[in-house]
Amino acid sequence: MIEFIDVNKTFKKVKALDNFNLKIEPGKIIGLLGPNGSGKSTSLKMIAGLNKPDSGKVLIDGDEPCINTKEDIAYLPEIDYLYSNMNIKQISDFISSFYSDWDCNKYKELLKFLNLEEDMVIGKVSKGMRAKIKLLLTFSRNAKIVLLDEPLSGIDILTREEIIETIIKDYREGEQTIILSTHEILETENIFEDVIFVGDGKVKLSGNVDDIKMKYNMSLSEVMKEVYRNAI
Ligand SMILES: Nc1ncnc2c1ncn2[C@@H]1O[C@H](COP(=O)(O)OP(=O)(O)OP(=O)(O)O)[C@@H](O)[C@H]1O
């Protein structure tokens, strides 16, 4: 289980997380939803151990983020972190050397599935292709926890569909936890078992998608609008 206990994080004067409390059950695909600047990336980075709370605690199966927890986590950042002069083979050789859970067969299969070629140079391909390369590098690992920060942002609709198919393709229900942050609720809501709505650095609403829809008798995107109008 991943837990945030009274977590606060401030960048200069901006309160990115404000008494953020959350429990994320393992083995599900979870949507992390919220407007720009609501704290989605900050909370994902905390799970990945890339930033630390000013106060409060983040626990992953009872441990604070450390070298051991990092081994279980595959993190896809929102930013373009790939070295532009490398080709796919070079970047995958480089990244695979860090992780014992790198799965060569999965890598080859995904390469084909995503219509990518090993000699494609990162700096010469489109934004959509780079998004697919980031996905390839993330899902070539057999990580227990996968964190996807805005994998669909700025990507055309067909590539978005390919990305969503890739996410669910080899998903090991009950064994793997995937947390996906996005604004694209209409396209993604069907893949989420649970959702977390964040706003102003706080958890506004979280729970099982079917339960939430039933409780409010609305679609998830309607619930989202109501949450951010402070009507729920
Ligand atoms: N390293 C940083 N330095 C300064 N401010 C930061 C930093 N990281 C985050 N912030 C600020 O903290 C707030 C929360 O940012 P965060 O990136 O977590 O939001 P987000 O929900 O992921 O937004 P988006 O959907 O735009 O990516 C924002 O106001 C952001 O500007």
Coordinates of N, CA and C and ligand atoms in Angstrom, one line a residue:
M1 N 0.8 -1.2 0.0 CA 0.0 0.0 0.0 C 0.9 1.3 0.0
I2 N 0.4 2.3 -0.7 CA 1.1 3.6 -0.7 C 0.3 4.5 0.2
E3 N 1.0 5.2 1.1 CA 0.2 6.1 2.0 C 0.9 7.5 2.1
F4 N 0.1 8.5 2.1 CA 0.5 9.8 2.4 C -0.2 10.2 3.7
I5 N 0.7 10.6 4.7 CA 0.1 10.9 6.0 C 0.5 12.4 6.3
D6 N -0.5 13.2 6.3 CA -0.4 14.7 6.6 C 0.8 15.3 5.9
V7 N 0.9 15.1 4.6 CA 2.1 15.5 3.8 C 1.9 17.0 3.4
N8 N 3.0 17.8 3.7 CA 3.0 19.2 3.2 C 4.2 19.4 2.4
K9 N 4.1 20.2 1.3 CA 5.3 20.5 0.5 C 5.1 21.9 0.0
T10 N 6.0 22.8 0.2 CA 5.9 24.2 -0.3 C 7.2 24.5 -1.2
F11 N 6.9 25.1 -2.3 CA 8.0 25.6 -3.2 C 8.0 27.1 -3.1
K12 N 9.0 27.7 -2.5 CA 9.0 29.1 -2.2 C 7.6 29.4 -1.5
K13 N 6.7 30.2 -2.2 CA 5.5 30.6 -1.5 C 4.3 29.7 -1.9
V14 N 4.6 28.7 -2.9 CA 3.5 27.9 -3.4 C 3.3 26.6 -2.6
K15 N 2.1 26.4 -2.0 CA 1.9 25.2 -1.3 C 1.4 24.1 -2.3
A16 N 2.3 23.3 -2.6 CA 2.0 22.2 -3.7 C 1.2 21.1 -3.0
L17 N 1.5 20.7 -1.8 CA 0.7 19.7 -1.1 C 0.4 20.3 0.3
D18 N -0.9 20.2 0.6 CA -1.4 20.9 1.8 C -2.1 19.9 2.7
N19 N -1.4 19.3 3.7 CA -2.0 18.3 4.5 C -2.7 17.2 3.6
F20 N -1.9 16.6 2.8 CA -2.3 15.6 1.8 C -2.3 14.3 2.5
N21 N -3.5 13.7 2.5 CA -3.7 12.4 3.1 C -4.3 11.4 2.1
L22 N -3.8 10.2 1.9 CA -4.2 9.3 0.9 C -3.7 7.9 1.2
K23 N -4.6 6.9 0.9 CA -4.2 5.5 0.9 C -4.5 4.9 -0.4
I24 N -3.4 4.3 -1.0 CA -3.6 3.7 -2.4 C -3.4 2.2 -2.2
E25 N -4.5 1.5 -2.4 CA -4.5 0.0 -2.3 C -3.7 -0.5 -3.5
P26 N -3.0 -1.6 -3.3 CA -2.2 -2.2 -4.4 C -3.1 -2.9 -5.4
G27 N -2.5 -3.2 -6.6 CA -3.1 -4.1 -7.6 C -4.2 -3.5 -8.4
K28 N -4.2 -2.1 -8.6 CA -5.3 -1.5 -9.4 C -4.7 -0.5 -10.3
I29 N -5.5 -0.1 -11.3 CA -5.1 1.1 -12.2 C -5.9 2.3 -11.6
I30 N -5.1 3.3 -11.2 CA -5.8 4.4 -10.5 C -5.5 5.7 -11.3
G31 N -6.6 6.5 -11.4 CA -6.5 7.8 -12.1 C -6.2 8.9 -11.1
L32 N -5.2 9.7 -11.3 CA -4.9 10.8 -10.5 C -5.3 12.1 -11.3
L33 N -6.4 12.7 -10.9 CA -7.0 13.7 -11.7 C -7.0 15.0 -11.0
G34 N -6.9 16.1 -11.8 CA -6.9 17.4 -11.2 C -6.4 18.5 -12.2
P35 N -6.8 19.7 -11.9 CA -6.4 20.8 -12.8 C -4.9 21.1 -12.8
N36 N -4.4 21.9 -13.6 CA -3.0 22.3 -13.6 C -2.7 22.9 -12.2
G37 N -1.5 22.5 -11.8 CA -1.0 23.0 -10.5 C -1.6 22.5 -9.3
S38 N -2.4 21.4 -9.4 CA -3.1 20.9 -8.2 C -2.3 20.0 -7.3
G39 N -1.1 19.5 -7.8 CA -0.3 18.7 -7.0 C -0.1 17.3 -7.4
K40 N -0.5 17.0 -8.7 CA -0.4 15.6 -9.2 C 1.1 15.2 -9.3
S41 N 1.9 16.0 -10.1 CA 3.3 15.7 -10.3 C 4.0 15.6 -9.0
T42 N 3.8 16.6 -8.1 CA 4.5 16.6 -6.8 C 4.2 15.3 -6.0
S43 N 3.0 14.9 -6.0 CA 2.7 13.6 -5.2 C 3.4 12.4 -5.9
L44 N 3.3 12.3 -7.3 CA 4.0 11.2 -7.9 C 5.5 11.2 -7.7
K45 N 6.1 12.4 -7.8 CA 7.5 12.5 -7.5 C 7.9 12.0 -6.1
M46 N 7.0 12.3 -5.2 CA 7.3 11.9 -3.8 C 7.3 10.4 -3.7
I47 N 6.3 9.7 -4.4 CA 6.3 8.3 -4.3 C 7.6 7.7 -4.9
A48 N 8.1 8.4 -6.0 CA 9.3 8.0 -6.7 C 10.5 8.3 -5.9
G49 N 10.4 9.1 -4.9 CA 11.5 9.5 -4.0 C 12.3 10.7 -4.6
L50 N 11.7 11.4 -5.5 CA 12.4 12.5 -6.2 C 12.2 13.8 -5.5
N51 N 11.2 14.0 -4.6 CA 11.2 15.1 -3.7 C 10.7 14.6 -2.4
K52 N 11.0 15.4 -1.3 CA 10.7 14.9 0.0 C 9.6 15.8 0.6
P53 N 8.8 15.3 1.5 CA 7.8 16.2 2.2 C 8.6 17.1 3.1
D54 N 8.0 18.3 3.3 CA 8.5 19.2 4.4 C 8.1 18.7 5.7
S55 N 6.9 18.2 5.8 CA 6.4 17.5 7.0 C 5.5 16.4 6.6
G56 N 5.2 15.5 7.5 CA 4.4 14.3 7.1 C 5.2 13.2 6.5
K57 N 4.6 12.1 6.1 CA 5.3 10.9 5.6 C 4.6 10.4 4.4
V58 N 5.5 9.8 3.5 CA 5.0 9.0 2.4 C 5.6 7.6 2.7
L59 N 4.7 6.6 2.7 CA 5.1 5.2 3.0 C 4.7 4.3 1.8
I60 N 5.7 3.4 1.4 CA 5.4 2.4 0.4 C 5.6 1.1 1.0
D61 N 4.5 0.4 1.2 CA 4.5 -0.9 2.0 C 5.3 -0.7 3.3
G62 N 5.0 0.4 3.9 CA 5.6 0.7 5.3 C 6.9 1.4 5.3
D63 N 7.6 1.5 4.1 CA 8.9 2.1 4.0 C 8.9 3.5 3.4
E64 N 9.7 4.4 3.9 CA 9.8 5.7 3.3 C 10.5 5.5 2.0
P65 N 10.3 6.3 0.9 CA 11.0 6.1 -0.4 C 12.5 6.1 -0.2
C66 N 13.1 5.0 -0.7 CA 14.6 4.8 -0.6 C 15.0 3.9 -1.8
I67 N 16.3 3.5 -1.7 CA 16.8 2.7 -2.8 C 16.0 1.5 -3.1
N68 N 15.6 0.8 -2.0 CA 14.8 -0.4 -2.1 C 13.4 -0.2 -2.7
T69 N 12.8 0.9 -2.3 CA 11.4 1.1 -2.9 C 11.6 1.5 -4.4
K70 N 12.7 2.2 -4.7 CA 12.9 2.7 -6.1 C 13.0 1.5 -7.1
E71 N 13.5 0.3 -6.5 CA 13.6 -0.9 -7.4 C 12.2 -1.4 -7.8
D72 N 11.2 -1.1 -7.0 CA 9.9 -1.6 -7.4 C 9.1 -0.6 -8.2
I73 N 9.7 0.6 -8.5 CA 8.9 1.7 -9.1 C 9.4 2.1 -10.5
A74 N 8.5 2.0 -11.5 CA 8.9 2.6 -12.8 C 8.2 3.9 -12.9
Y75 N 8.9 5.0 -13.2 CA 8.3 6.3 -13.2 C 8.5 6.9 -14.6
L76 N 7.4 7.4 -15.1 CA 7.4 8.1 -16.4 C 7.1 9.5 -16.1
P77 N 8.2 10.4 -16.2 CA 8.0 11.8 -15.9 C 7.2 12.5 -17.0
E78 N 6.7 13.7 -16.6 CA 6.0 14.5 -17.6 C 6.9 15.1 -18.6
I79 N 8.1 15.5 -18.1 CA 9.1 16.2 -19.0 C 9.8 15.2 -20.0
D80 N 10.3 15.9 -21.0 CA 11.1 15.1 -22.0 C 12.5 14.9 -21.5
Y81 N 12.7 13.7 -20.9 CA 14.0 13.5 -20.3 C 15.0 12.7 -21.1
L82 N 14.6 12.3 -22.3 CA 15.4 11.5 -23.1 C 16.5 12.2 -23.8
Y83 N 17.7 11.6 -23.9 CA 18.9 12.3 -24.6 C 18.6 12.3 -26.1
S84 N 18.6 13.5 -26.6 CA 18.2 13.6 -28.0 C 19.1 13.0 -29.1
N85 N 20.4 12.9 -28.7 CA 21.3 12.3 -29.7 C 21.4 10.8 -29.7
M86 N 20.7 10.2 -28.7 CA 20.7 8.7 -28.7 C 19.6 8.1 -29.5
N87 N 19.8 6.9 -30.0 CA 18.7 6.2 -30.7 C 18.1 5.2 -29.6
I88 N 17.0 4.6 -30.1 CA 16.2 3.8 -29.1 C 17.1 2.7 -28.5
K89 N 17.9 2.1 -29.3 CA 18.7 0.9 -28.8 C 19.7 1.5 -27.7
Q90 N 20.3 2.6 -28.0 CA 21.3 3.2 -27.1 C 20.6 3.5 -25.7
I91 N 19.4 4.2 -25.8 CA 18.8 4.6 -24.6 C 18.3 3.4 -23.8
S92 N 17.8 2.4 -24.5 CA 17.3 1.2 -23.8 C 18.4 0.4 -23.1
D93 N 19.6 0.4 -23.8 CA 20.8 -0.3 -23.2 C 21.2 0.4 -22.0
F94 N 21.1 1.8 -22.1 CA 21.6 2.6 -20.9 C 20.6 2.4 -19.8
I95 N 19.3 2.5 -20.0 CA 18.3 2.5 -18.9 C 18.2 1.1 -18.3
S96 N 18.3 0.1 -19.2 CA 18.2 -1.3 -18.7 C 19.3 -1.7 -17.8
S97 N 20.5 -1.0 -17.9 CA 21.6 -1.4 -17.1 C 21.3 -1.0 -15.6
F98 N 20.4 -0.1 -15.3 CA 20.1 0.3 -14.0 C 19.1 -0.6 -13.2
Y99 N 18.3 -1.4 -14.0 CA 17.2 -2.1 -13.4 C 17.3 -3.7 -13.6
S100 N 17.2 -4.4 -12.5 CA 17.2 -5.9 -12.6 C 15.9 -6.4 -13.1
D101 N 14.8 -5.6 -13.1 CA 13.6 -6.2 -13.6 C 13.3 -5.8 -15.1
W102 N 14.4 -5.4 -15.8 CA 14.2 -5.1 -17.2 C 14.0 -6.5 -17.9
D103 N 12.9 -6.5 -18.8 CA 12.5 -7.7 -19.4 C 12.7 -7.5 -21.0
C104 N 13.8 -8.2 -21.5 CA 14.2 -8.0 -22.9 C 13.1 -8.5 -23.8
N105 N 12.4 -9.5 -23.5 CA 11.3 -10.0 -24.3 C 10.2 -9.0 -24.4
K106 N 9.8 -8.5 -23.3 CA 8.8 -7.5 -23.2 C 9.2 -6.2 -24.0
Y107 N 10.4 -5.8 -23.9 CA 11.0 -4.7 -24.7 C 10.8 -4.9 -26.2
K108 N 11.2 -6.1 -26.6 CA 11.1 -6.4 -28.1 C 9.7 -6.4 -28.6
E109 N 8.8 -7.0 -27.7 CA 7.4 -7.1 -28.1 C 6.7 -5.7 -28.1
L110 N 7.1 -4.9 -27.1 CA 6.5 -3.5 -27.1 C 7.0 -2.6 -28.2
L111 N 8.3 -2.8 -28.6 CA 8.9 -2.1 -29.7 C 8.0 -2.3 -31.0
K112 N 7.7 -3.6 -31.2 CA 6.9 -3.9 -32.4 C 5.5 -3.4 -32.2
F113 N 4.9 -3.6 -31.0 CA 3.5 -3.2 -30.8 C 3.3 -1.6 -31.0
L114 N 4.4 -0.9 -30.6 CA 4.3 0.6 -30.7 C 4.8 1.1 -32.1
N115 N 5.2 0.2 -33.0 CA 5.7 0.5 -34.3 C 7.0 1.4 -34.2
L116 N 7.9 1.0 -33.3 CA 9.1 1.8 -33.1 C 10.3 0.9 -33.7
E117 N 11.3 1.6 -34.1 CA 12.5 0.9 -34.6 C 13.7 1.3 -33.8
E118 N 14.6 0.3 -33.5 CA 15.7 0.6 -32.6 C 16.7 1.7 -33.1
D119 N 16.7 1.9 -34.4 CA 17.7 2.9 -34.9 C 17.0 4.3 -35.0
M120 N 15.8 4.5 -34.5 CA 15.2 5.8 -34.5 C 15.9 6.7 -33.5
V121 N 16.3 7.9 -33.9 CA 17.1 8.8 -33.1 C 16.0 9.7 -32.3
I122 N 16.2 9.8 -31.0 CA 15.2 10.5 -30.2 C 14.9 11.9 -30.7
G123 N 16.0 12.7 -31.0 CA 15.9 14.1 -31.4 C 15.2 14.3 -32.7
K124 N 15.1 13.2 -33.5 CA 14.5 13.4 -34.9 C 13.1 12.8 -35.0
V125 N 12.5 12.3 -33.9 CA 11.2 11.8 -34.1 C 10.1 12.8 -33.5
S126 N 8.9 12.6 -33.8 CA 7.8 13.5 -33.4 C 7.6 13.4 -31.8
K127 N 6.8 14.3 -31.3 CA 6.5 14.3 -29.9 C 5.7 13.0 -29.5
G128 N 4.8 12.6 -30.4 CA 4.0 11.4 -30.2 C 4.9 10.2 -30.1
M129 N 5.9 10.1 -31.0 CA 6.9 9.0 -31.0 C 7.7 9.0 -29.7
R130 N 8.1 10.2 -29.2 CA 8.9 10.3 -28.0 C 8.0 9.9 -26.8
A131 N 6.7 10.2 -26.8 CA 5.8 9.7 -25.8 C 5.8 8.2 -25.8
K132 N 5.8 7.6 -27.0 CA 5.7 6.1 -27.1 C 7.1 5.5 -26.6
I133 N 8.2 6.2 -26.9 CA 9.5 5.7 -26.4 C 9.6 5.7 -24.9
K134 N 9.0 6.8 -24.3 CA 9.0 6.9 -22.8 C 8.2 5.7 -22.2
L135 N 7.1 5.4 -22.9 CA 6.2 4.3 -22.5 C 6.9 3.0 -22.6
L136 N 7.6 2.8 -23.8 CA 8.4 1.6 -24.0 C 9.4 1.4 -22.9
L137 N 10.1 2.4 -22.5 CA 11.2 2.3 -21.5 C 10.6 2.0 -20.1
T138 N 9.4 2.5 -19.8 CA 8.7 2.3 -18.6 C 8.2 0.9 -18.5
F139 N 7.5 0.4 -19.5 CA 6.8 -0.9 -19.5 C 7.7 -2.0 -19.9
S140 N 9.0 -1.8 -20.2 CA 9.9 -2.9 -20.5 C 10.4 -3.4 -19.1
R141 N 10.1 -2.7 -18.0 CA 10.4 -3.2 -16.7 C 9.2 -4.0 -16.1
N142 N 9.5 -5.0 -15.3 CA 8.4 -5.7 -14.6 C 8.2 -5.0 -13.2
A143 N 8.0 -3.7 -13.2 CA 7.9 -3.1 -11.9 C 6.5 -3.3 -11.2
K144 N 6.6 -3.4 -9.9 CA 5.3 -3.6 -9.1 C 4.5 -2.3 -9.1
I145 N 5.1 -1.2 -9.1 CA 4.4 0.1 -9.1 C 4.8 0.9 -10.3
V146 N 3.8 1.4 -11.1 CA 4.1 2.2 -12.3 C 3.5 3.5 -12.1
L147 N 4.3 4.6 -12.2 CA 3.8 6.0 -12.1 C 3.9 6.7 -13.4
L148 N 2.7 7.1 -14.0 CA 2.7 7.7 -15.3 C 2.2 9.1 -15.2
D149 N 3.1 10.1 -15.3 CA 2.8 11.5 -15.2 C 2.4 12.1 -16.5
E150 N 1.1 12.3 -16.7 CA 0.6 12.9 -18.0 C 1.1 12.2 -19.2
P151 N 1.0 10.9 -19.4 CA 1.5 10.3 -20.6 C 0.8 10.6 -21.8
L152 N -0.4 11.3 -21.7 CA -1.2 11.6 -22.9 C -1.2 13.1 -23.3
S153 N -0.4 13.9 -22.5 CA -0.5 15.3 -22.6 C 0.1 15.8 -24.0
G154 N -0.6 16.5 -24.7 CA -0.1 17.1 -26.0 C 0.0 16.0 -27.1
I155 N -0.6 14.9 -27.0 CA -0.5 13.8 -27.9 C -1.8 13.7 -28.8
D156 N -1.6 13.4 -30.1 CA -2.8 13.3 -30.9 C -3.7 12.1 -30.5
I157 N -4.9 12.1 -31.0 CA -5.9 11.1 -30.5 C -5.5 9.6 -30.8
L158 N -5.0 9.4 -32.0 CA -4.6 8.0 -32.4 C -3.5 7.5 -31.5
T159 N -2.5 8.4 -31.3 CA -1.3 7.9 -30.4 C -1.8 7.8 -29.0
R160 N -2.8 8.6 -28.6 CA -3.3 8.5 -27.2 C -4.0 7.1 -27.1
E161 N -4.7 6.7 -28.1 CA -5.3 5.3 -28.1 C -4.3 4.2 -28.0
E162 N -3.2 4.4 -28.7 CA -2.1 3.4 -28.7 C -1.5 3.3 -27.3
I163 N -1.3 4.5 -26.7 CA -0.7 4.6 -25.4 C -1.6 3.9 -24.3
I164 N -2.9 4.1 -24.4 CA -3.9 3.5 -23.5 C -3.9 2.0 -23.7
E165 N -3.8 1.5 -25.0 CA -3.8 0.1 -25.2 C -2.5 -0.5 -24.6
T166 N -1.4 0.2 -24.7 CA -0.2 -0.3 -24.2 C -0.2 -0.5 -22.7
I167 N -0.9 0.5 -22.0 CA -0.9 0.5 -20.6 C -1.7 -0.7 -20.1
I168 N -2.8 -1.0 -20.8 CA -3.7 -2.1 -20.3 C -3.2 -3.5 -20.9
K169 N -2.4 -3.5 -21.9 CA -2.0 -4.7 -22.6 C -1.5 -5.8 -21.7
D170 N -0.5 -5.5 -20.9 CA 0.1 -6.6 -20.1 C -0.1 -6.3 -18.6
Y171 N -1.2 -5.6 -18.3 CA -1.4 -5.2 -16.9 C -1.7 -6.5 -16.1
R172 N -1.0 -6.6 -15.0 CA -1.2 -7.7 -14.1 C -2.1 -7.3 -13.0
E173 N -3.4 -7.5 -13.2 CA -4.4 -7.1 -12.2 C -4.1 -7.8 -10.8
G174 N -4.2 -7.0 -9.8 CA -4.0 -7.6 -8.4 C -2.5 -7.6 -8.0
E175 N -1.6 -7.6 -9.1 CA -0.1 -7.7 -8.7 C 0.5 -6.3 -8.9
Q176 N 0.0 -5.6 -9.9 CA 0.7 -4.3 -10.3 C -0.2 -3.1 -9.9
T177 N 0.4 -2.1 -9.5 CA -0.3 -0.8 -9.3 C 0.1 0.2 -10.3
I178 N -0.8 0.7 -11.0 CA -0.5 1.8 -12.0 C -1.2 3.1 -11.6
I179 N -0.5 4.1 -11.4 CA -1.1 5.4 -11.1 C -0.8 6.4 -12.3
L180 N -1.9 6.9 -12.9 CA -1.8 7.7 -14.1 C -2.4 9.0 -13.8
S181 N -1.6 10.1 -14.0 CA -2.1 11.4 -13.8 C -2.5 12.0 -15.2
T182 N -3.7 12.6 -15.3 CA -4.1 13.1 -16.6 C -5.2 14.1 -16.4
H183 N -5.5 14.9 -17.5 CA -6.6 15.7 -17.6 C -7.7 15.1 -18.5
E184 N -7.2 14.0 -19.3 CA -8.0 13.4 -20.3 C -9.0 12.4 -19.7
I185 N -9.9 12.9 -18.9 CA -10.8 11.9 -18.2 C -11.7 11.1 -19.1
L186 N -12.2 11.7 -20.2 CA -13.1 11.0 -21.0 C -12.5 9.8 -21.7
E187 N -11.2 9.9 -22.1 CA -10.6 8.8 -22.7 C -10.1 7.7 -21.8
T188 N -9.8 8.1 -20.5 CA -9.2 7.2 -19.6 C -10.1 6.6 -18.6
E189 N -11.3 7.1 -18.4 CA -12.1 6.7 -17.2 C -12.4 5.2 -17.2
N190 N -12.5 4.6 -18.4 CA -12.8 3.2 -18.5 C -11.7 2.3 -18.0
I191 N -10.5 2.8 -17.9 CA -9.4 1.9 -17.5 C -9.1 2.0 -16.0
F192 N -9.8 3.0 -15.3 CA -9.5 3.2 -13.9 C -10.4 2.4 -13.0
E193 N -9.9 1.7 -12.0 CA -10.7 1.1 -11.0 C -11.0 2.1 -9.9
D194 N -10.0 2.9 -9.5 CA -10.2 3.9 -8.5 C -9.7 5.3 -9.1
V195 N -10.2 6.3 -8.6 CA -9.8 7.7 -9.0 C -9.5 8.5 -7.7
I196 N -8.6 9.4 -7.9 CA -8.2 10.4 -6.9 C -8.4 11.8 -7.5
F197 N -9.2 12.6 -7.0 CA -9.3 14.0 -7.5 C -8.5 14.9 -6.5
V198 N -7.5 15.6 -7.1 CA -6.8 16.5 -6.2 C -7.0 17.9 -6.7
G199 N -7.0 18.8 -5.7 CA -7.2 20.3 -6.0 C -6.5 21.1 -4.9
D200 N -5.8 22.1 -5.2 CA -5.2 23.0 -4.2 C -4.3 22.2 -3.3
G201 N -3.6 21.2 -3.8 CA -2.7 20.4 -2.9 C -3.4 19.4 -1.9
K202 N -4.7 19.2 -2.1 CA -5.4 18.4 -1.2 C -6.2 17.3 -2.0
V203 N -6.5 16.2 -1.3 CA -7.4 15.2 -1.9 C -8.8 15.6 -1.7
K204 N -9.5 15.9 -2.9 CA -10.9 16.4 -2.8 C -11.8 15.2 -2.7
L205 N -11.5 14.1 -3.4 CA -12.4 13.0 -3.4 C -11.6 11.8 -3.9
S206 N -11.8 10.6 -3.4 CA -11.1 9.4 -3.9 C -12.0 8.2 -3.6
G207 N -11.8 7.2 -4.5 CA -12.5 6.0 -4.3 C -12.7 5.2 -5.5
N208 N -13.5 4.1 -5.4 CA -13.8 3.2 -6.6 C -14.7 4.0 -7.6
V209 N -14.4 3.9 -8.9 CA -15.1 4.6 -9.9 C -16.6 4.2 -9.9
D210 N -16.9 3.0 -9.9 CA -18.3 2.6 -9.9 C -19.1 3.1 -8.7
D211 N -18.4 3.0 -7.6 CA -19.1 3.5 -6.3 C -19.4 5.0 -6.4
I212 N -18.4 5.7 -6.9 CA -18.5 7.2 -7.0 C -19.7 7.5 -8.0
K213 N -19.7 6.8 -9.2 CA -20.7 7.1 -10.2 C -22.1 6.8 -9.6
M214 N -22.2 5.7 -8.9 CA -23.5 5.3 -8.4 C -23.9 6.3 -7.3
K215 N -23.0 6.6 -6.4 CA -23.3 7.5 -5.3 C -23.9 8.8 -5.8
Y216 N -23.2 9.4 -6.8 CA -23.7 10.8 -7.3 C -24.6 10.7 -8.5
N217 N -24.8 9.5 -9.0 CA -25.6 9.3 -10.2 C -25.2 10.2 -11.3
M218 N -23.9 10.2 -11.6 CA -23.4 11.0 -12.7 C -22.2 10.3 -13.3
S219 N -21.8 10.8 -14.5 CA -20.6 10.2 -15.2 C -19.4 10.8 -14.4
L220 N -18.3 10.1 -14.6 CA -17.1 10.6 -13.9 C -16.7 12.0 -14.2
S221 N -16.9 12.4 -15.5 CA -16.5 13.7 -15.9 C -17.4 14.8 -15.2
E222 N -18.7 14.4 -15.1 CA -19.6 15.3 -14.4 C -19.2 15.4 -12.9
V223 N -18.9 14.2 -12.3 CA -18.4 14.3 -10.9 C -17.2 15.2 -10.8
M224 N -16.3 15.1 -11.7 CA -15.1 15.9 -11.7 C -15.4 17.4 -11.7
K225 N -16.4 17.7 -12.6 CA -16.8 19.2 -12.7 C -17.3 19.6 -11.4
E226 N -18.2 18.8 -10.8 CA -18.8 19.2 -9.5 C -17.8 19.3 -8.4
V227 N -16.8 18.4 -8.4 CA -15.7 18.5 -7.4 C -15.0 19.8 -7.5
Y228 N -14.7 20.2 -8.7 CA -13.9 21.5 -8.9 C -14.8 22.7 -8.8
R229 N -16.1 22.5 -8.8 CA -17.0 23.7 -8.5 C -17.3 23.7 -7.0
N230 N -16.6 22.8 -6.3 CA -16.8 22.7 -4.8 C -18.3 22.3 -4.5
A231 N -18.9 21.7 -5.4 CA -20.3 21.3 -5.2 C -20.4 19.9 -4.6
I232 N -19.3 19.2 -4.6 CA -19.3 17.8 -4.0 C -18.2 17.9 -2.9
Ligands
LIG1 N1 10.2 22.5 -8.4 C1 9.3 23.4 -8.2 N2 9.6 24.7 -8.0 C2 8.6 25.7 -7.8 N3 7.3 25.4 -7.8 C3 6.9 24.2 -8.1 C4 7.9 23.1 -8.3 N4 7.2 21.9 -8.5 C5 5.9 22.3 -8.4 N5 5.7 23.6 -8.1 C6 4.4 24.3 -8.0 O1 3.6 23.5 -7.1 C7 2.3 23.5 -7.6 C8 1.8 22.0 -7.9 O2 2.6 21.6 -9.0 P1 2.4 20.2 -9.7 O3 3.4 20.1 -10.8 O4 2.5 19.1 -8.6 O5 0.9 20.2 -10.3 P2 0.2 19.3 -11.3 O6 -1.1 19.0 -10.8 O7 1.1 18.2 -11.7 O8 0.1 20.3 -12.6 P3 0.1 20.1 -14.1 O9 -1.2 19.4 -14.5 O10 0.2 21.4 -14.7 O11 1.3 19.3 -14.4 C9 2.2 24.4 -8.8 O12 1.8 25.6 -8.4 C10 3.7 24.4 -9.3 O13 4.0 25.6 -10.0

